[in-house]
Amino acid sequence: MGDYMFMLENHLSANQFRVVERMRDLAGEAGSNIFLTGGAMRDTLAGFPVRDLDFTVEGNALKLAKVAEKKLGAKLVSTDDHRKSAELLFPGGTTAEIAMARQERYTKSGARPQVIPATIHEDLRCRDFTVNAVALSLNKASLGLPIDPTNGIGDIERKELRTIHNYSFYDEPVRMLRLMRFKARLGFAIDDRTRAHFDNAREAEMLSRIASDALGDELRKMAEEPNAGDLMEALEQEQLIDLYSPALPGPKLNLAAFQKLQKARQMVQSGVEFRLHPLPLFLNVLLEKLNAKERADLLKTAGVTKAEVNASQKLDAVAKKLERDLKSAKLQKASQLYQVLMQAPGEAVLYLLLNSAQRLVLDRIKNYFQKHLPASLEITDEMVAATPGTPKFQKAKEQMILTRLDARPKKPAPAPEAVPAPPMSSFARGPSVRHAR
Ligand code: ATP
Ligand code: MG
């Protein structure tokens, strides 16, 4: 019973685990049952970094989100009154979704389902894939108890993606896109029957029923995928990229650039703090080879907002400025380079990795990813004499990192005899496995 809590504590970042504990306490005080669910459970069980926490509450989730806002200093990023769910951003950067346990009834394919409060078991059975339908109880009487009505844990072990219902793709055709996204992300195989259901749904032209806002939401999620290259290849192969633009399949889809983006993102080691808004860069690559009309059509189809388009258009100028800063001869110390790149938007840093022709700039960014960021993990939370989660703590930790960076020799001193250099991975023994967004 305790094993799953132990696994969570080891797998989540210290900040994420603290949020799990605080939310458990708040739900306990409110007398509501709370569970960790969805991607957070899937990724923990499969050994992938957990991006955001998914909580499901048997009871009033929106009220609990408000309490978290008040008592834990979380920021309410968005709320969905139809599904009774909210997105929260906690101090320290942990993001979470908190949703009411619900049943969804579909009256028309692709349309908004009717939402009914439900038990956690009923909720899990309404989800898309078995691997996403595992919950972990955070409640006092059953703390650490896994709830797995569709044998999702077995499918995670077998590395298989399986729909829970035969009509899953008919009920919500956007799940066809989700399937490919999870395939690229997790590297899991698609179960044969699920594949047959997918083919049938395509045959029945279910793809045309995906609502525009669902296409947009999915595009935003695609942008967040570290395996952008594999994902875009799969979407082209499955003729799903056409949903966004008939002009895209073929030479106008810059797969080489997406693979480059994937490689650049892989350079960011797990556990390090790297703030990234991936959509502007993703859009930049996606639209690169389209003409003005094709671009406008794609943006309209996916309901991309003006602000999102602006951020993407501005990226070029932001990155150019960063490129100039990074060329500066003043950047002598490791701590100076670290500070410039820490403050820069992550998407501009990656943009330069993809597009800059300046050797010095590329080398400096690579040094930052491969040496300085991993070295920053050597300063653990326990070493900082302040209360975690407070601004004072952040500042003290940052200062310790800067001091540590400059104390490191630029190159390992040549050994009198050939002693092999330590592998890069020895820098990476951090407590957490996380890509901060
Ligand atoms: P990510 O790591 O991208 O957040 P995720 O699996 O957590 O992956 P979310 O979109 O955050 O995906 O959704 C959380 C959970 O809600 C999913 O794991 C799944 O159980 C359920 N879910 C989300 N979208 C759907 C859908 N369209 N149909 C059925 N269940 C869904
Ligand atoms: Mg999630």
Coordinates of N, CA and C and ligand atoms in Angstrom, one line a residue, residues 38-39 42-43 51-52 54 126-128 132 172 175 178 181-182 185 221, ligand 1:
G38 N -4.9 10.4 -14.1 CA -4.5 10.9 -15.5 C -3.0 10.7 -15.8
G39 N -2.5 11.8 -16.5 CA -1.1 11.8 -17.0 C -0.1 11.7 -15.8
R42 N 0.0 8.0 -15.0 CA 0.6 7.3 -16.1 C 2.1 7.5 -16.2
D43 N 2.5 8.8 -16.1 CA 3.9 9.1 -16.3 C 4.8 8.6 -15.1
R51 N 4.6 16.3 -16.0 CA 4.6 17.7 -16.4 C 3.6 18.5 -15.4
D52 N 2.4 18.0 -15.4 CA 1.5 18.6 -14.4 C 0.7 17.5 -13.7
D54 N -2.5 15.8 -12.0 CA -4.0 15.8 -12.3 C -4.6 15.2 -11.0
C126 N -14.9 6.3 -17.8 CA -15.3 7.2 -18.9 C -14.1 7.8 -19.6
R127 N -12.9 7.5 -19.2 CA -11.7 8.1 -19.8 C -11.4 7.6 -21.2
D128 N -10.3 8.1 -21.8 CA -10.0 7.7 -23.2 C -9.2 6.4 -23.3
N132 N -4.5 6.0 -19.1 CA -4.8 7.3 -18.5 C -5.9 7.1 -17.4
E172 N -15.7 11.0 -29.1 CA -14.9 12.2 -29.1 C -13.7 11.9 -30.1
R175 N -9.8 12.2 -29.8 CA -9.0 11.1 -29.2 C -8.1 10.5 -30.3
R178 N -5.2 12.5 -30.0 CA -4.5 12.2 -28.7 C -3.8 10.8 -28.7
R181 N -0.5 11.3 -30.3 CA 0.4 12.1 -29.4 C 1.0 11.2 -28.3
F182 N 0.1 10.4 -27.7 CA 0.7 9.5 -26.7 C 1.6 8.5 -27.2
R185 N 4.8 10.3 -27.7 CA 5.4 10.7 -26.4 C 6.0 9.5 -25.7
K221 N -1.3 21.3 -27.2 CA -0.7 20.2 -26.5 C 0.4 19.6 -27.3
Ligands
ATP1 P1 -0.5 15.5 -20.4 O1 0.8 14.9 -19.8 O2 -0.4 15.9 -21.8 O3 -1.1 16.5 -19.5 P2 -2.7 13.9 -19.7 O4 -3.0 12.4 -19.9 O5 -2.6 14.3 -18.3 O6 -1.4 14.2 -20.5 P3 -4.8 15.8 -19.9 O7 -5.3 16.4 -21.2 O8 -4.1 16.6 -18.9 O9 -3.8 14.6 -20.4 O10 -6.0 15.0 -19.3 C1 -5.9 14.4 -18.0 C2 -6.7 13.1 -18.0 O11 -8.1 13.4 -18.4 C3 -6.2 12.1 -19.1 O12 -5.1 11.3 -18.6 C4 -7.4 11.3 -19.3 O13 -7.6 10.4 -18.3 C5 -8.5 12.4 -19.2 N1 -8.9 12.9 -20.5 C6 -8.4 14.1 -21.0 N2 -8.9 14.3 -22.3 C7 -9.8 13.3 -22.5 C8 -10.7 13.0 -23.5 N3 -10.8 13.7 -24.6 N4 -11.4 11.8 -23.4 C9 -11.3 11.1 -22.3 N5 -10.5 11.3 -21.3 C10 -9.8 12.4 -21.4

